[in-house]
Amino acid sequence: MTTTAAAFRALHHDRAPGDPLALPGPWDAASARVFEEAGFPALATPSAGVAASLGYADGAVPPREMFEAVARVARAVSVPVSADVEDGYGLPARQLVGRLWDAGVVGCNLEDSTEDGLKDPREQAEYLAAVREVAGPELFVNARVDTYVRGVADLEETVARARLYVEAGADCVYVIMAPVDVLPSLRERVEAPLNAICVADGASPAELGRKGASRVTFGPGLQRRAMAALRDIAAAGLG
């Protein structure tokens, strides 16, 4: 586990501008194999994409089913897999880390909001520190900052949260849905790799990299594009 986690961590560092680490988001074992065969060095499951594949709305998957689905993805490929586990499902740090390791993943996303809104940033930092204490270097922690996705478009608040989470031991910061023009400020002011999301009709991974992203993920976007293609095939009479 340590060697794989270390290798995954190394992929995030010393990235050339315009060449961020692109991590496609598999939603099941079959899609994971497609991405591995395409040559991607690692994968990152999206909770919304996995939820859709299991027949649930985003955020409604029972934790046991989510960890089982992530484990199937990790077993299907030989490259490192990181898992989006939302806000940790209310699990204590030791139990969360144990479930992640049982699933065979080397990293996770942990977000700082719930359906009720943003969490207290210091409480979130304490949780991240507890996860780091339990896991040591054997888990890559990607701290998601939900200010922009929750309608708090405040750069100072975003930077303050990101810095707290890095101080608590996060390996990477993911300011989901941050405007592209904000990325350079985040890159300059937060001393950790920066994760940006690539969305349909938005900036390309290369452009996000030039703006400061070390890592680019796609959320449930690839799963939704695959389903759109399948709908087109079905509408054409399966021809």
mmCIF file of C-alpha atoms in Angstrom:
data_model
loop_
_atom_site.group_PDB
_atom_site.id
_atom_site.type_symbol
_atom_site.label_atom_id
_atom_site.label_comp_id
_atom_site.label_asym_id
_atom_site.label_seq_id
_atom_site.Cartn_x
_atom_site.Cartn_y
_atom_site.Cartn_z
ATOM 1 C CA MET A 1 0.000 0.000 0.000
ATOM 2 C CA THR A 2 2.730 2.480 0.927
ATOM 3 C CA THR A 3 4.567 2.093 -2.381
ATOM 4 C CA THR A 4 1.371 2.499 -4.404
ATOM 5 C CA ALA A 5 0.210 5.514 -2.405
ATOM 6 C CA ALA A 6 3.647 7.070 -2.738
ATOM 7 C CA ALA A 7 3.623 6.482 -6.483
ATOM 8 C CA PHE A 8 0.179 8.054 -6.740
ATOM 9 C CA ARG A 9 1.302 11.051 -4.679
ATOM 10 C CA ALA A 10 4.347 11.518 -6.908
ATOM 11 C CA LEU A 11 2.134 11.816 -9.985
ATOM 12 C CA HIS A 12 0.804 15.111 -8.608
ATOM 13 C CA HIS A 13 4.157 16.837 -8.281
ATOM 14 C CA ASP A 14 6.554 18.487 -10.733
ATOM 15 C CA ARG A 15 3.881 18.770 -13.404
ATOM 16 C CA ALA A 16 4.760 20.946 -16.377
ATOM 17 C CA PRO A 17 2.353 23.813 -17.116
ATOM 18 C CA GLY A 18 -0.295 22.502 -19.468
ATOM 19 C CA ASP A 19 0.336 18.900 -18.423
ATOM 20 C CA PRO A 20 -1.767 18.233 -15.315
ATOM 21 C CA LEU A 21 -2.462 14.742 -14.053
ATOM 22 C CA ALA A 22 -5.728 13.791 -15.786
ATOM 23 C CA LEU A 23 -7.730 11.275 -13.779
ATOM 24 C CA PRO A 24 -10.816 9.903 -15.547
ATOM 25 C CA GLY A 25 -13.713 8.888 -13.340
ATOM 26 C CA PRO A 26 -14.850 5.271 -13.766
ATOM 27 C CA TRP A 27 -18.278 4.385 -12.471
ATOM 28 C CA ASP A 28 -17.885 0.605 -12.604
ATOM 29 C CA ALA A 29 -15.316 -2.094 -13.326
ATOM 30 C CA ALA A 30 -15.914 -2.104 -17.083
ATOM 31 C CA SER A 31 -15.360 1.638 -17.486
ATOM 32 C CA ALA A 32 -12.283 1.427 -15.252
ATOM 33 C CA ARG A 33 -10.736 -1.146 -17.587
ATOM 34 C CA VAL A 34 -11.438 1.066 -20.597
ATOM 35 C CA PHE A 35 -9.580 3.966 -18.988
ATOM 36 C CA GLU A 36 -6.672 1.764 -17.915
ATOM 37 C CA GLU A 37 -6.373 0.306 -21.414
ATOM 38 C CA ALA A 38 -6.307 3.864 -22.785
ATOM 39 C CA GLY A 39 -3.113 4.436 -20.806
ATOM 40 C CA PHE A 40 -4.164 6.592 -17.860
ATOM 41 C CA PRO A 41 -1.763 6.090 -14.935
ATOM 42 C CA ALA A 42 -4.448 6.319 -12.233
ATOM 43 C CA LEU A 43 -8.209 6.702 -11.796
ATOM 44 C CA ALA A 44 -10.571 8.616 -9.499
ATOM 45 C CA THR A 45 -14.103 7.374 -8.939
ATOM 46 C CA PRO A 46 -16.841 10.061 -8.836
ATOM 47 C CA SER A 47 -19.517 9.528 -6.200
ATOM 48 C CA ALA A 48 -22.265 10.907 -8.468
ATOM 49 C CA GLY A 49 -21.266 8.641 -11.351
ATOM 50 C CA VAL A 50 -21.122 5.581 -9.107
ATOM 51 C CA ALA A 51 -24.496 6.549 -7.614
ATOM 52 C CA ALA A 52 -26.065 6.707 -11.068
ATOM 53 C CA SER A 53 -24.649 3.303 -11.983
ATOM 54 C CA LEU A 54 -26.195 1.835 -8.832
ATOM 55 C CA GLY A 55 -29.585 3.441 -9.415
ATOM 56 C CA TYR A 56 -29.342 6.141 -6.734
ATOM 57 C CA ALA A 57 -29.464 9.908 -6.742
ATOM 58 C CA ASP A 58 -26.195 11.667 -5.985
ATOM 59 C CA GLY A 59 -25.548 11.537 -2.252
ATOM 60 C CA ALA A 60 -28.094 8.779 -1.602
ATOM 61 C CA VAL A 61 -25.903 5.673 -1.880
ATOM 62 C CA PRO A 62 -25.667 3.680 1.357
ATOM 63 C CA PRO A 63 -22.001 3.732 2.432
ATOM 64 C CA ARG A 64 -21.674 -0.060 2.272
ATOM 65 C CA GLU A 65 -22.761 -0.074 -1.375
ATOM 66 C CA MET A 66 -20.412 2.768 -2.264
ATOM 67 C CA PHE A 67 -17.389 1.031 -0.744
ATOM 68 C CA GLU A 68 -18.356 -2.241 -2.449
ATOM 69 C CA ALA A 69 -18.632 -0.473 -5.817
ATOM 70 C CA VAL A 70 -15.275 1.252 -5.330
ATOM 71 C CA ALA A 71 -13.702 -2.086 -4.400
ATOM 72 C CA ARG A 72 -14.945 -3.624 -7.649
ATOM 73 C CA VAL A 73 -13.282 -0.804 -9.589
ATOM 74 C CA ALA A 74 -9.994 -1.180 -7.699
ATOM 75 C CA ARG A 75 -9.959 -4.958 -8.220
ATOM 76 C CA ALA A 76 -10.552 -4.562 -11.947
ATOM 77 C CA VAL A 77 -7.398 -2.564 -12.698
ATOM 78 C CA SER A 78 -3.713 -2.518 -11.851
ATOM 79 C CA VAL A 79 -3.352 1.289 -11.667
ATOM 80 C CA PRO A 80 -3.927 3.258 -8.429
ATOM 81 C CA VAL A 81 -7.516 4.257 -7.671
ATOM 82 C CA SER A 82 -8.725 7.154 -5.557
ATOM 83 C CA ALA A 83 -12.320 7.257 -4.335
ATOM 84 C CA ASP A 84 -14.761 10.097 -3.840
ATOM 85 C CA VAL A 85 -16.368 9.284 -0.490
ATOM 86 C CA GLU A 86 -18.325 12.526 -0.139
ATOM 87 C CA ASP A 87 -17.973 13.868 3.424
ATOM 88 C CA GLY A 88 -16.898 10.523 4.890
ATOM 89 C CA TYR A 89 -20.462 9.382 5.617
ATOM 90 C CA GLY A 90 -20.136 10.414 9.230
ATOM 91 C CA LEU A 91 -17.612 7.652 9.870
ATOM 92 C CA PRO A 92 -14.881 8.143 12.467
ATOM 93 C CA ALA A 93 -11.474 8.576 10.878
ATOM 94 C CA ARG A 94 -10.206 5.113 11.827
ATOM 95 C CA GLN A 95 -13.279 3.397 10.408
ATOM 96 C CA LEU A 96 -13.199 5.457 7.218
ATOM 97 C CA VAL A 97 -9.530 4.717 6.573
ATOM 98 C CA GLY A 98 -10.086 1.035 7.258
ATOM 99 C CA ARG A 99 -12.916 0.857 4.747
ATOM 100 C CA LEU A 100 -10.853 2.651 2.127
ATOM 101 C CA TRP A 101 -7.976 0.258 2.602
ATOM 102 C CA ASP A 102 -10.331 -2.729 2.531
ATOM 103 C CA ALA A 103 -11.621 -1.420 -0.799
ATOM 104 C CA GLY A 104 -8.079 -1.346 -2.159
ATOM 105 C CA VAL A 105 -7.834 2.366 -2.934
ATOM 106 C CA VAL A 106 -4.861 4.655 -2.314
ATOM 107 C CA GLY A 107 -6.633 7.987 -2.009
ATOM 108 C CA CYS A 108 -9.910 9.731 -1.317
ATOM 109 C CA ASN A 109 -11.835 12.967 -1.756
ATOM 110 C CA LEU A 110 -13.377 14.441 1.381
ATOM 111 C CA GLU A 111 -15.701 17.405 0.926
ATOM 112 C CA ASP A 112 -16.422 20.179 3.390
ATOM 113 C CA SER A 113 -20.176 20.481 2.934
ATOM 114 C CA THR A 114 -23.390 18.539 3.359
ATOM 115 C CA GLU A 115 -26.887 19.097 2.012
ATOM 116 C CA ASP A 116 -27.248 21.634 4.844
ATOM 117 C CA GLY A 117 -24.367 23.776 3.553
ATOM 118 C CA LEU A 118 -20.709 24.359 4.303
ATOM 119 C CA LYS A 119 -19.173 22.740 7.362
ATOM 120 C CA ASP A 120 -17.236 24.654 9.961
ATOM 121 C CA PRO A 121 -13.723 24.742 8.431
ATOM 122 C CA ARG A 122 -11.912 24.104 11.718
ATOM 123 C CA GLU A 123 -14.036 21.047 12.426
ATOM 124 C CA GLN A 124 -13.320 19.813 8.908
ATOM 125 C CA ALA A 125 -9.607 20.415 9.434
ATOM 126 C CA GLU A 126 -9.736 18.387 12.639
ATOM 127 C CA TYR A 127 -11.377 15.515 10.757
ATOM 128 C CA LEU A 128 -8.748 15.656 8.011
ATOM 129 C CA ALA A 129 -5.995 15.680 10.645
ATOM 130 C CA ALA A 130 -7.532 12.610 12.275
ATOM 131 C CA VAL A 131 -7.637 10.814 8.917
ATOM 132 C CA ARG A 132 -3.992 11.721 8.329
ATOM 133 C CA GLU A 133 -2.985 10.522 11.784
ATOM 134 C CA VAL A 134 -4.626 7.155 11.219
ATOM 135 C CA ALA A 135 -3.460 6.682 7.647
ATOM 136 C CA GLY A 136 0.004 8.178 7.819
ATOM 137 C CA PRO A 137 1.499 8.423 4.317
ATOM 138 C CA GLU A 138 -0.462 5.420 3.075
ATOM 139 C CA LEU A 139 -3.485 7.415 1.883
ATOM 140 C CA PHE A 140 -3.607 10.388 -0.478
ATOM 141 C CA VAL A 141 -6.121 12.903 0.893
ATOM 142 C CA ASN A 142 -7.758 15.304 -1.560
ATOM 143 C CA ALA A 143 -9.586 17.988 0.445
ATOM 144 C CA ARG A 144 -12.566 19.343 -1.472
ATOM 145 C CA VAL A 145 -13.495 22.962 -0.828
ATOM 146 C CA ASP A 146 -17.153 23.542 -1.653
ATOM 147 C CA THR A 147 -17.386 27.324 -1.415
ATOM 148 C CA TYR A 148 -18.135 27.908 -5.097
ATOM 149 C CA VAL A 149 -20.453 24.949 -5.531
ATOM 150 C CA ARG A 150 -22.405 26.140 -2.448
ATOM 151 C CA GLY A 151 -22.733 29.681 -3.743
ATOM 152 C CA VAL A 152 -20.046 31.250 -1.550
ATOM 153 C CA ALA A 153 -17.930 32.824 -4.283
ATOM 154 C CA ASP A 154 -15.459 34.318 -1.822
ATOM 155 C CA LEU A 155 -11.794 33.878 -2.703
ATOM 156 C CA GLU A 156 -10.550 34.805 0.773
ATOM 157 C CA GLU A 157 -12.842 32.259 2.431
ATOM 158 C CA THR A 158 -11.797 29.654 -0.113
ATOM 159 C CA VAL A 159 -8.086 30.266 0.429
ATOM 160 C CA ALA A 160 -8.499 30.235 4.212
ATOM 161 C CA ARG A 161 -10.250 26.857 4.076
ATOM 162 C CA ALA A 162 -7.717 25.419 1.675
ATOM 163 C CA ARG A 163 -4.788 26.486 3.844
ATOM 164 C CA LEU A 164 -6.390 25.022 6.963
ATOM 165 C CA TYR A 165 -6.858 21.697 5.217
ATOM 166 C CA VAL A 166 -3.286 21.604 3.928
ATOM 167 C CA GLU A 167 -2.007 22.386 7.431
ATOM 168 C CA ALA A 168 -4.150 19.494 8.682
ATOM 169 C CA GLY A 169 -2.368 17.104 6.322
ATOM 170 C CA ALA A 170 -4.266 17.187 3.026
ATOM 171 C CA ASP A 171 -2.114 16.254 0.033
ATOM 172 C CA CYS A 172 -4.167 18.186 -2.512
ATOM 173 C CA VAL A 173 -6.945 20.796 -2.586
ATOM 174 C CA TYR A 174 -9.987 20.525 -4.842
ATOM 175 C CA VAL A 175 -11.951 23.771 -5.152
ATOM 176 C CA ILE A 176 -14.803 22.290 -7.130
ATOM 177 C CA MET A 177 -16.422 24.548 -9.738
ATOM 178 C CA ALA A 178 -13.985 27.396 -9.099
ATOM 179 C CA PRO A 179 -13.967 29.762 -12.092
ATOM 180 C CA VAL A 180 -10.979 29.244 -14.341
ATOM 181 C CA ASP A 181 -9.765 32.784 -13.726
ATOM 182 C CA VAL A 182 -9.519 32.046 -9.988
ATOM 183 C CA LEU A 183 -7.101 29.144 -10.441
ATOM 184 C CA PRO A 184 -3.914 31.243 -10.715
ATOM 185 C CA SER A 185 -4.655 32.932 -7.367
ATOM 186 C CA LEU A 186 -5.312 29.577 -5.727
ATOM 187 C CA ARG A 187 -2.108 28.160 -7.193
ATOM 188 C CA GLU A 188 -0.122 31.120 -5.873
ATOM 189 C CA ARG A 189 -1.633 31.191 -2.392
ATOM 190 C CA VAL A 190 -2.130 27.522 -1.487
ATOM 191 C CA GLU A 191 0.977 25.388 -1.028
ATOM 192 C CA ALA A 192 -0.355 22.077 -2.313
ATOM 193 C CA PRO A 193 -1.281 20.520 -5.640
ATOM 194 C CA LEU A 194 -4.516 21.984 -6.993
ATOM 195 C CA ASN A 195 -7.327 19.823 -8.417
ATOM 196 C CA ALA A 196 -9.649 21.407 -10.991
ATOM 197 C CA ILE A 197 -12.733 19.943 -12.623
ATOM 198 C CA CYS A 198 -13.038 19.629 -16.391
ATOM 199 C CA VAL A 199 -16.620 20.050 -17.572
ATOM 200 C CA ALA A 200 -18.277 19.755 -20.975
ATOM 201 C CA ASP A 201 -17.795 22.903 -23.072
ATOM 202 C CA GLY A 202 -15.376 24.259 -20.459
ATOM 203 C CA ALA A 203 -11.622 24.686 -20.362
ATOM 204 C CA SER A 204 -9.559 21.721 -21.527
ATOM 205 C CA PRO A 205 -7.277 19.836 -19.151
ATOM 206 C CA ALA A 206 -4.272 21.512 -20.769
ATOM 207 C CA GLU A 207 -5.766 24.979 -20.243
ATOM 208 C CA LEU A 208 -6.635 24.158 -16.631
ATOM 209 C CA GLY A 209 -3.027 23.066 -16.190
ATOM 210 C CA ARG A 210 -1.733 26.326 -17.605
ATOM 211 C CA LYS A 211 -3.951 28.178 -15.133
ATOM 212 C CA GLY A 212 -2.404 26.303 -12.216
ATOM 213 C CA ALA A 213 -4.095 22.908 -11.858
ATOM 214 C CA SER A 214 -1.776 20.019 -11.021
ATOM 215 C CA ARG A 215 -4.614 17.517 -11.309
ATOM 216 C CA VAL A 216 -7.784 17.449 -13.417
ATOM 217 C CA THR A 217 -10.808 15.291 -12.714
ATOM 218 C CA PHE A 218 -14.141 15.044 -14.498
ATOM 219 C CA GLY A 219 -16.736 14.373 -11.808
ATOM 220 C CA PRO A 220 -19.665 12.398 -13.243
ATOM 221 C CA GLY A 221 -19.193 14.028 -16.652
ATOM 222 C CA LEU A 222 -17.758 10.995 -18.425
ATOM 223 C CA GLN A 223 -20.502 8.716 -17.110
ATOM 224 C CA ARG A 224 -23.129 11.185 -18.312
ATOM 225 C CA ARG A 225 -21.531 11.418 -21.751
ATOM 226 C CA ALA A 226 -21.502 7.635 -21.988
ATOM 227 C CA MET A 227 -25.188 7.503 -21.062
ATOM 228 C CA ALA A 228 -25.987 10.200 -23.645
ATOM 229 C CA ALA A 229 -24.247 8.123 -26.310
ATOM 230 C CA LEU A 230 -26.205 5.063 -25.219
ATOM 231 C CA ARG A 231 -29.472 7.002 -25.433
ATOM 232 C CA ASP A 232 -28.590 8.010 -28.985
ATOM 233 C CA ILE A 233 -27.899 4.384 -29.883
ATOM 234 C CA ALA A 234 -31.192 3.306 -28.324
ATOM 235 C CA ALA A 235 -33.118 6.084 -30.103
ATOM 236 C CA ALA A 236 -31.678 4.917 -33.405
ATOM 237 C CA GLY A 237 -33.232 1.502 -32.853
ATOM 238 C CA LEU A 238 -30.004 -0.072 -31.555
ATOM 239 C CA GLY A 239 -28.570 0.239 -35.039
#
